[in-house]
Coordinates of C-alpha atoms and ligand atoms in Angstrom, one line a residue:
X1 CA 20.2 7.1 -13.0
X2 CA 23.8 8.4 -13.2
X3 CA 26.0 7.8 -16.2
X4 CA 26.9 4.2 -16.6
X5 CA 30.7 5.0 -16.9
X6 CA 33.1 7.8 -17.5
X7 CA 33.2 7.1 -21.3
X8 CA 29.6 8.1 -21.7
X9 CA 30.5 11.6 -20.2
X10 CA 33.6 11.8 -22.4
X11 CA 31.5 11.5 -25.5
X12 CA 28.7 13.8 -24.3
X13 CA 31.3 16.3 -23.2
X14 CA 32.9 16.4 -26.6
X15 CA 29.7 16.3 -28.6
X16 CA 28.1 19.1 -26.8
X17 CA 31.0 21.4 -26.1
X18 CA 31.8 20.8 -22.4
X19 CA 35.4 19.3 -22.6
X20 CA 37.6 18.6 -25.6
X21 CA 40.8 16.6 -25.7
X22 CA 43.6 19.1 -25.7
X23 CA 46.0 19.7 -28.6
X24 CA 43.9 17.2 -30.7
X25 CA 45.0 18.5 -34.1
X26 CA 48.6 17.6 -33.1
X27 CA 47.7 14.1 -31.8
X28 CA 46.7 15.3 -28.3
X29 CA 48.9 15.6 -25.2
X30 CA 48.7 12.7 -22.7
X31 CA 45.6 13.3 -20.6
X32 CA 45.2 17.1 -21.1
X33 CA 41.8 18.5 -21.6
X34 CA 40.3 21.8 -22.7
X35 CA 37.1 23.2 -21.3
X36 CA 34.7 24.3 -24.1
X37 CA 32.0 27.0 -24.0
X38 CA 29.7 25.0 -21.7
X39 CA 32.4 23.4 -19.6
X40 CA 33.9 26.7 -18.7
X41 CA 30.4 27.9 -17.5
X42 CA 29.8 24.7 -15.5
X43 CA 33.2 24.9 -13.9
X44 CA 32.8 28.7 -13.1
X45 CA 29.4 28.0 -11.6
X46 CA 30.9 25.3 -9.3
X47 CA 33.7 27.6 -8.3
X48 CA 31.2 30.4 -7.6
X49 CA 29.0 28.2 -5.5
X50 CA 32.0 27.2 -3.4
X51 CA 33.3 30.8 -3.0
X52 CA 29.8 32.1 -2.1
X53 CA 29.3 29.2 0.4
X54 CA 32.6 29.7 2.2
X55 CA 33.8 33.3 1.6
X56 CA 30.5 35.2 1.4
X57 CA 28.0 33.3 3.5
X58 CA 30.2 32.5 6.4
X59 CA 31.8 35.3 8.3
X60 CA 35.2 33.7 9.2
X61 CA 36.9 33.0 5.8
X62 CA 38.8 35.3 3.6
X63 CA 39.8 34.6 0.0
X64 CA 43.2 35.1 -1.7
X65 CA 44.8 34.4 -5.1
X66 CA 48.6 33.7 -4.8
X67 CA 51.2 33.1 -7.4
X68 CA 51.6 29.7 -9.2
X69 CA 55.4 30.0 -9.2
X70 CA 56.7 30.7 -5.6
X71 CA 60.2 31.0 -4.2
X72 CA 61.8 27.5 -4.4
X73 CA 62.4 27.7 -0.7
X74 CA 58.6 27.4 -0.1
X75 CA 58.8 23.9 -1.4
X76 CA 62.0 23.1 0.5
X77 CA 60.4 24.0 3.8
X78 CA 57.0 22.6 3.0
X79 CA 58.6 19.2 2.6
X80 CA 57.6 18.8 -1.0
X81 CA 61.2 18.8 -2.4
X82 CA 62.1 15.9 -0.1
X83 CA 58.9 13.9 0.0
X84 CA 56.4 14.8 -2.8
X85 CA 57.1 11.7 -4.9
X86 CA 55.5 8.5 -6.1
X87 CA 57.3 5.2 -6.5
X88 CA 58.0 4.4 -10.1
X89 CA 58.8 1.1 -11.9
X90 CA 59.6 0.2 -15.5
X91 CA 58.6 -3.0 -17.3
X92 CA 61.8 -4.5 -18.7
X93 CA 59.8 -6.3 -21.4
X94 CA 57.7 -3.6 -22.9
X95 CA 59.4 -0.5 -21.4
X96 CA 56.0 0.7 -19.9
X97 CA 56.4 3.0 -16.9
X98 CA 53.9 2.9 -14.1
X99 CA 53.3 3.7 -10.4
X100 CA 54.6 0.8 -8.2
X101 CA 51.8 1.3 -5.6
X102 CA 49.0 0.9 -8.1
X103 CA 49.9 -2.5 -9.5
X104 CA 50.1 -6.0 -8.1
X105 CA 53.7 -6.9 -9.1
X106 CA 52.8 -7.1 -12.8
X107 CA 53.1 -4.7 -15.7
X108 CA 49.7 -3.2 -16.4
X109 CA 50.5 -3.0 -20.1
X110 CA 51.8 -6.5 -20.9
X111 CA 51.4 -8.5 -17.7
X112 CA 55.1 -9.3 -17.3
X113 CA 56.5 -9.5 -13.7
X114 CA 60.0 -8.5 -15.0
X115 CA 59.9 -5.0 -13.5
X116 CA 62.7 -2.7 -12.2
X117 CA 63.1 -1.9 -8.5
X118 CA 60.8 1.0 -7.5
X119 CA 62.5 4.3 -7.3
X120 CA 61.1 7.7 -6.1
X121 CA 60.0 10.2 -8.7
X122 CA 59.3 13.8 -7.6
X123 CA 56.1 15.0 -9.1
X124 CA 56.7 18.7 -9.0
X125 CA 57.1 20.3 -12.5
X126 CA 60.4 22.1 -12.9
X127 CA 61.0 25.3 -14.7
X128 CA 63.8 27.9 -15.0
X129 CA 63.3 31.5 -14.2
X130 CA 65.0 34.3 -16.1
X131 CA 65.9 34.9 -19.7
X132 CA 69.6 33.8 -19.3
X133 CA 68.8 30.8 -17.2
X134 CA 71.0 27.8 -18.2
X135 CA 69.8 24.2 -18.1
X136 CA 70.4 22.7 -14.6
X137 CA 71.2 26.1 -13.1
X138 CA 70.1 25.5 -9.5
X139 CA 69.8 29.3 -8.8
X140 CA 67.2 29.6 -11.6
X141 CA 65.2 26.4 -10.6
X142 CA 61.6 26.9 -9.7
X143 CA 58.5 24.7 -9.6
X144 CA 54.9 25.1 -10.7
X145 CA 52.9 24.7 -7.4
X146 CA 51.6 21.1 -6.8
X147 CA 49.0 22.5 -4.3
X148 CA 47.5 25.9 -3.7
X149 CA 47.8 25.5 0.0
X150 CA 51.4 26.8 0.4
X151 CA 50.4 30.2 -1.1
X152 CA 47.9 30.4 1.7
X153 CA 50.4 29.5 4.5
X154 CA 53.1 32.0 3.4
X155 CA 50.4 34.7 3.4
X156 CA 49.0 33.8 6.8
X157 CA 50.3 36.9 8.6
X158 CA 49.5 39.2 5.7
X159 CA 45.8 38.2 5.8
X160 CA 45.5 37.9 9.5
X161 CA 46.9 41.4 10.2
X162 CA 45.4 43.3 7.3
X163 CA 41.9 41.8 7.8
X164 CA 42.3 42.0 11.7
X165 CA 41.4 38.4 12.1
X166 CA 41.2 36.4 15.3
X167 CA 41.3 32.6 15.5
X168 CA 39.5 30.6 14.4
X169 CA 39.4 31.8 10.8
X170 CA 40.1 30.4 7.3
X171 CA 41.7 31.4 4.0
X172 CA 40.3 30.1 0.8
X173 CA 41.9 29.9 -2.6
X174 CA 41.0 28.5 -6.1
X175 CA 43.6 28.0 -8.7
X176 CA 45.7 25.7 -10.9
X177 CA 48.1 23.2 -9.6
X178 CA 50.5 20.9 -11.4
X179 CA 51.7 17.4 -10.8
X180 CA 53.8 15.3 -13.1
X181 CA 51.6 12.3 -12.5
X182 CA 53.2 9.0 -13.7
X183 CA 49.9 7.6 -14.9
X184 CA 47.3 10.3 -15.5
X185 CA 44.1 9.1 -17.0
X186 CA 40.3 8.5 -16.7
X187 CA 39.4 11.8 -18.5
X188 CA 39.6 14.8 -16.1
X189 CA 39.9 12.6 -13.0
X190 CA 43.7 12.6 -13.0
X191 CA 45.5 15.1 -15.1
X192 CA 48.9 16.8 -14.8
X193 CA 47.4 20.3 -14.8
X194 CA 44.2 20.7 -12.7
X195 CA 42.4 23.1 -10.5
X196 CA 41.9 23.0 -6.7
X197 CA 39.6 24.7 -4.3
X198 CA 41.5 24.7 -1.0
X199 CA 40.7 26.2 2.4
X200 CA 43.1 26.4 5.4
X201 CA 41.1 26.8 8.6
X202 CA 43.4 28.1 11.4
X203 CA 42.5 27.1 15.0
X204 CA 44.1 27.1 18.4
X205 CA 46.5 24.3 19.4
X206 CA 44.0 23.0 22.0
X207 CA 41.0 22.8 19.6
X208 CA 39.4 19.5 19.1
X209 CA 41.1 18.9 15.8
X210 CA 40.1 15.4 15.1
X211 CA 36.4 16.2 15.7
X212 CA 36.7 19.3 13.5
X213 CA 37.7 17.0 10.6
X214 CA 34.4 15.3 11.0
X215 CA 32.5 18.6 11.1
X216 CA 34.1 19.7 7.8
X217 CA 33.4 16.3 6.2
X218 CA 29.7 16.8 7.1
X219 CA 29.7 20.3 5.7
X220 CA 31.2 19.2 2.5
X221 CA 28.9 16.3 2.1
X222 CA 26.1 18.9 2.3
X223 CA 27.7 21.1 -0.3
X224 CA 28.2 18.3 -2.7
X225 CA 24.6 17.3 -2.3
X226 CA 23.5 20.9 -2.9
X227 CA 25.3 20.6 -6.3
X228 CA 23.0 17.7 -7.1
X229 CA 25.3 14.8 -6.3
X230 CA 23.3 11.9 -4.8
X231 CA 24.3 10.7 -1.3
X232 CA 24.4 7.1 -2.5
X233 CA 27.4 8.0 -4.8
X234 CA 29.4 9.6 -2.0
X235 CA 31.4 7.6 0.6
X236 CA 34.0 8.3 3.2
X237 CA 37.5 6.8 3.4
X238 CA 39.6 7.2 6.6
X239 CA 43.1 7.2 5.2
X240 CA 45.2 4.6 7.1
X241 CA 48.0 6.0 9.3
X242 CA 50.7 4.5 7.0
X243 CA 49.3 6.3 4.0
X244 CA 49.0 9.8 5.4
X245 CA 50.8 12.7 3.7
X246 CA 53.9 13.9 5.5
X247 CA 52.0 16.9 7.1
X248 CA 48.8 15.1 8.2
X249 CA 47.7 13.6 11.5
X250 CA 44.3 12.5 10.1
X251 CA 42.8 12.6 6.7
X252 CA 39.3 11.7 5.6
X253 CA 38.7 11.4 1.9
X254 CA 35.2 12.0 0.3
X255 CA 35.0 9.4 -2.5
X256 CA 32.7 9.5 -5.5
X257 CA 31.5 6.4 -7.4
X258 CA 33.3 7.3 -10.7
X259 CA 33.4 3.6 -11.8
X260 CA 29.8 2.3 -11.3
X261 CA 30.5 -0.3 -14.1
X262 CA 33.1 -2.2 -12.0
X263 CA 31.8 -5.4 -10.6
X264 CA 33.7 -5.2 -7.2
X265 CA 32.0 -2.4 -5.2
X266 CA 35.3 -1.4 -3.5
X267 CA 36.8 -0.6 -7.0
X268 CA 34.0 1.8 -7.9
X269 CA 35.3 4.7 -5.8
X270 CA 38.0 7.4 -6.3
X271 CA 38.8 10.4 -4.2
X272 CA 36.8 13.5 -4.8
X273 CA 38.4 15.5 -2.1
X274 CA 40.3 15.2 1.2
X275 CA 39.9 16.8 4.6
X276 CA 43.2 16.8 6.6
X277 CA 44.4 17.8 10.0
X278 CA 47.7 19.4 9.1
X279 CA 48.7 20.3 12.7
X280 CA 51.0 23.4 12.9
X281 CA 53.4 21.7 10.5
X282 CA 53.3 24.3 7.7
X283 CA 53.2 27.6 9.7
X284 CA 56.0 26.3 11.9
X285 CA 58.1 25.1 9.0
X286 CA 57.9 28.5 7.3
X287 CA 58.8 30.4 10.5
X288 CA 62.0 32.1 11.3
X289 CA 61.9 31.5 15.1
X290 CA 60.6 27.9 15.2
X291 CA 63.1 25.4 16.6
X292 CA 63.6 21.6 16.0
X293 CA 63.7 18.8 18.6
X294 CA 67.3 19.8 19.4
X295 CA 66.5 23.5 19.9
X296 CA 68.1 24.6 16.7
X297 CA 66.5 27.2 14.4
X298 CA 64.6 25.0 11.9
X299 CA 64.3 27.5 9.1
X300 CA 67.3 29.9 8.7
X301 CA 66.0 31.2 5.4
X302 CA 62.6 32.7 6.5
X303 CA 62.6 36.4 7.4
X304 CA 59.3 36.2 9.4
X305 CA 57.7 34.3 12.1
X306 CA 54.2 33.0 11.4
X307 CA 53.1 32.7 15.0
X308 CA 50.0 34.2 16.4
X309 CA 49.6 36.2 19.7
X310 CA 46.4 35.3 21.5
X311 CA 45.3 38.4 23.4
X312 CA 42.9 36.8 25.9
X313 CA 45.5 34.2 27.2
X314 CA 48.6 36.4 26.3
X315 CA 50.1 33.3 24.6
X316 CA 52.0 33.1 21.4
X317 CA 51.7 29.9 19.3
X318 CA 51.6 28.5 15.8
X319 CA 48.0 27.9 14.8
X320 CA 46.9 24.4 13.8
X321 CA 45.1 23.8 10.5
X322 CA 42.2 21.8 9.2
X323 CA 42.3 21.7 5.5
X324 CA 39.4 20.7 3.2
X325 CA 41.0 20.3 -0.3
X326 CA 38.8 19.7 -3.3
X327 CA 39.4 19.4 -7.0
X328 CA 37.4 21.5 -9.5
X329 CA 37.8 19.0 -12.3
X330 CA 36.8 16.0 -10.1
X331 CA 33.7 18.0 -9.0
X332 CA 32.9 18.8 -12.6
X333 CA 33.1 15.1 -13.5
X334 CA 31.0 13.9 -10.5
X335 CA 28.4 16.6 -11.2
X336 CA 28.1 15.5 -14.9
X337 CA 28.0 11.8 -14.0
X338 CA 25.3 12.3 -11.4
X339 CA 23.2 14.6 -13.6
X340 CA 23.2 12.2 -16.6
X341 CA 19.9 10.5 -17.3
X342 CA 18.1 9.0 -20.3
X343 CA 14.4 9.1 -21.2
X344 CA 12.4 7.6 -24.0
X345 CA 10.0 9.9 -25.8
X346 CA 6.6 9.0 -27.3
X347 CA 8.3 8.0 -30.6
X348 CA 10.4 5.4 -28.7
X349 CA 13.6 7.5 -29.1
X350 CA 16.1 7.6 -26.3
X351 CA 17.0 11.2 -25.2
X352 CA 19.8 12.2 -22.9
X353 CA 18.8 14.7 -20.2
X354 CA 21.4 16.4 -18.1
X355 CA 19.6 17.1 -14.8
X356 CA 22.0 19.7 -13.6
X357 CA 21.0 21.8 -10.6
X358 CA 19.8 25.2 -12.1
X359 CA 22.6 27.1 -10.2
X360 CA 25.2 25.0 -12.1
X361 CA 23.5 24.8 -15.5
X362 CA 25.6 26.6 -18.1
X363 CA 22.5 28.2 -19.7
X364 CA 19.4 28.9 -17.5
X365 CA 16.9 29.5 -20.3
X366 CA 16.9 29.0 -24.1
X367 CA 14.6 31.3 -26.1
X368 CA 13.4 29.5 -29.2
X369 CA 11.3 30.8 -32.0
X370 CA 8.7 28.3 -33.4
X371 CA 9.1 29.6 -36.9
X372 CA 12.4 31.1 -37.9
X373 CA 11.1 32.4 -41.2
X374 CA 8.6 34.7 -39.5
X375 CA 10.4 38.0 -38.7
X376 CA 7.9 39.1 -36.0
X377 CA 8.4 35.8 -34.1
X378 CA 12.2 36.0 -34.5
X379 CA 12.2 39.7 -33.4
X380 CA 10.1 39.0 -30.4
X381 CA 12.3 36.0 -29.3
X382 CA 15.5 38.0 -29.7
X383 CA 14.0 40.9 -27.7
X384 CA 13.0 38.5 -24.9
X385 CA 16.5 37.0 -24.9
X386 CA 18.0 40.5 -24.6
X387 CA 15.6 41.6 -21.8
X388 CA 16.4 38.4 -19.8
X389 CA 20.2 38.6 -20.0
X390 CA 20.8 41.1 -17.2
X391 CA 19.1 38.7 -14.7
X392 CA 20.0 35.3 -16.0
X393 CA 22.1 33.5 -18.6
X394 CA 19.9 33.1 -21.6
X395 CA 20.6 32.1 -25.3
X396 CA 18.6 32.5 -28.5
X397 CA 18.6 29.4 -30.8
X398 CA 16.9 29.0 -34.2
X399 CA 19.2 26.4 -35.7
X400 CA 16.6 23.6 -36.0
X401 CA 13.0 22.5 -35.6
X402 CA 11.5 22.8 -32.1
X403 CA 11.9 19.1 -31.2
X404 CA 15.6 19.2 -32.1
X405 CA 16.1 22.4 -30.2
X406 CA 14.5 21.0 -27.0
X407 CA 16.5 17.8 -27.3
X408 CA 19.8 19.8 -27.6
X409 CA 18.9 21.9 -24.5
X410 CA 17.9 18.8 -22.5
X411 CA 21.3 17.3 -23.3
X412 CA 23.2 20.3 -22.0
X413 CA 21.1 20.7 -18.9
X414 CA 19.2 23.9 -19.6
X415 CA 16.4 23.8 -17.0
X416 CA 13.8 25.9 -19.0
X417 CA 13.0 26.6 -22.6
X418 CA 10.9 29.5 -23.7
X419 CA 9.1 29.1 -27.0
X420 CA 7.7 32.1 -29.0
X421 CA 4.9 31.0 -31.3
X422 CA 2.3 32.7 -33.6
X423 CA -0.1 33.0 -30.6
X424 CA 2.6 35.0 -28.7
X425 CA 2.2 37.9 -31.3
X426 CA -1.5 38.1 -30.2
X427 CA -1.5 37.4 -26.5
X428 CA 2.0 38.6 -25.5
X429 CA 2.6 35.3 -23.8
X430 CA 5.1 32.4 -24.3
X431 CA 5.4 28.7 -23.5
X432 CA 7.8 27.7 -20.8
X433 CA 8.9 24.0 -21.0
X434 CA 10.5 22.1 -18.1
X435 CA 13.6 20.0 -18.8
X436 CA 12.8 17.3 -16.4
X437 CA 9.1 16.8 -16.7
X438 CA 8.7 18.2 -20.3
X439 CA 5.6 20.0 -19.0
X440 CA 4.6 23.3 -20.5
X441 CA 3.1 26.4 -19.0
X442 CA 1.9 29.6 -20.7
X443 CA 3.4 32.8 -19.1
X444 CA 2.9 36.5 -19.8
X445 CA 6.1 38.1 -21.3
X446 CA 5.8 40.9 -18.7
X447 CA 6.0 38.3 -15.9
X448 CA 8.6 36.1 -17.6
X449 CA 11.8 37.3 -15.9
X450 CA 10.4 37.0 -12.4
X451 CA 8.7 33.6 -13.2
X452 CA 11.9 32.1 -14.5
X453 CA 14.0 33.3 -11.6
X454 CA 11.4 31.9 -9.1
X455 CA 11.4 28.5 -10.9
X456 CA 15.2 28.3 -11.0
X457 CA 15.6 29.3 -7.4
X458 CA 13.0 26.8 -6.2
X459 CA 14.9 24.0 -7.9
X460 CA 18.4 24.9 -6.5
X461 CA 19.2 23.3 -3.2
X462 CA 21.0 25.5 -0.7
X463 CA 24.3 24.3 0.9
X464 CA 24.5 23.9 4.7
X465 CA 25.0 27.2 6.4
X466 CA 27.0 27.7 9.6
X467 CA 26.4 30.5 12.1
X468 CA 29.9 31.9 12.6
X469 CA 30.5 33.5 16.0
X470 CA 30.6 37.1 14.9
X471 CA 27.3 36.8 13.1
X472 CA 25.4 35.5 16.2
X473 CA 22.5 37.8 17.0
Ligands
GAP1 N1 46.7 20.6 -0.2 C1 46.3 19.2 0.0 C2 46.2 18.5 -1.3 O1 46.6 19.0 -2.4 P1 45.5 16.3 -2.4 O2 44.6 15.2 -1.8 O3 46.8 15.9 -2.9 O4 45.6 17.3 -1.2 C3 43.4 17.6 -3.2 O5 44.6 17.1 -3.5 C4 42.4 17.4 -4.3 O6 43.0 17.9 -5.6 C5 42.1 15.9 -4.6 O7 41.2 15.4 -3.7 C6 41.6 16.0 -6.0 O8 40.3 16.4 -6.0 C7 42.5 17.1 -6.6 N2 43.6 16.5 -7.3 C8 44.8 16.1 -6.8 N3 45.6 15.6 -7.8 C9 44.9 15.7 -9.0 C10 45.1 15.3 -10.3 N4 46.3 14.8 -10.7 N5 44.1 15.6 -11.2 C11 42.9 16.1 -10.9 N6 42.6 16.4 -9.6 C12 43.6 16.3 -8.7

């Protein structure tokens, strides 16, 4: 049973320290959110899962971390200065501002049809570089990146030559991106500052690009399922030709059911990520030697040519790109919604249980003393916490009765609780309680670390692996 709506997660996230409204003490800042102690752990665990899956377990992908502010020319030649905009309209009655392509001719605030003509609004955030920069000084103008991808393209040659890579290979990056969205909203689904996990996979011009999009879609479906997201809440959307981004020949979006409460099935879905075939558009656009249709140099500003020399065929060409681009925040939200469940205890009380996959759970084991006024029990529980910490994320908690402590850990998704009781002082054993079944098992303290690790591993699904060519035995 996933969460019935996003609001349920907003309230759980705030109550339990996952995500807080940003700048709240000053009245907030339109759709900005801060990750709290548990949210930052969850988000880090998702990013680590992605990095391990692509950069460590495959043998054909390198990672980088490029700057957020790049030379403005990057955005000129990527096409973002000219085309990265949304159509904007104002309501003449109530002055509300909205995206023209998301409404049906009526103001979403007051319902009036008295709207201005749509005009293009560039979504890149502007900033000025340098201490002496004047307002409107074009020489000082720079942008916060609206996608992490361009930092990968401009480093293509650096990575390829230093890491001695041959096609096909990929470059992965995780980082913040910024878009001045006209209508941000729905919690962390659409914000102006967000985080992306992008990978550019460089292939030969004669590769089967459209088929490769399908292959990456399948791999990502497998990865999302390994995070605990149910297949019934994932769906594919082939982006129609007229709606493709300026660089794309084909894009398939993986959609998540973020709005299960909506009556019409087709309105329940929103994009979780996109997988695009970007052709050789970006490497060619940033290259000093590439020519346009008339044979003129297309980029007189670039000092380097991002082409690739293929040794076996002795050909030089611009590699083509398949790009799986996912959002960290949207993945966090999908994982939280899918993990949400409720259960009634034997007193008839409804309890929230967050059935997070153990690999994503912010805390793997909570060590709880049954009596906090008994120094021997407290001492033993604290010693167990300390001994576990090197192998897994554990916390010690004595801030309530045992029932309350269990309930709190269930609600934040801690897979296992370890209780130290009076008997533990005699038999050097503890009770391990399972979040999902509430079943309990007695385990010797000397065997506890290994036992917990085994249980956590057994309950964490593995993402789909690919045998990359250089690893074939
Ligand atoms: N480089 C290609 C690219 O950026 P995109 O579809 O515009 O493609 C990729 O963005 C992913 O980034 C989206 O699928 C979504 O998960 C995330 N994303 C984009 N805009 C976002 C926003 N305003 N708030 C939160 N996540 C966003």
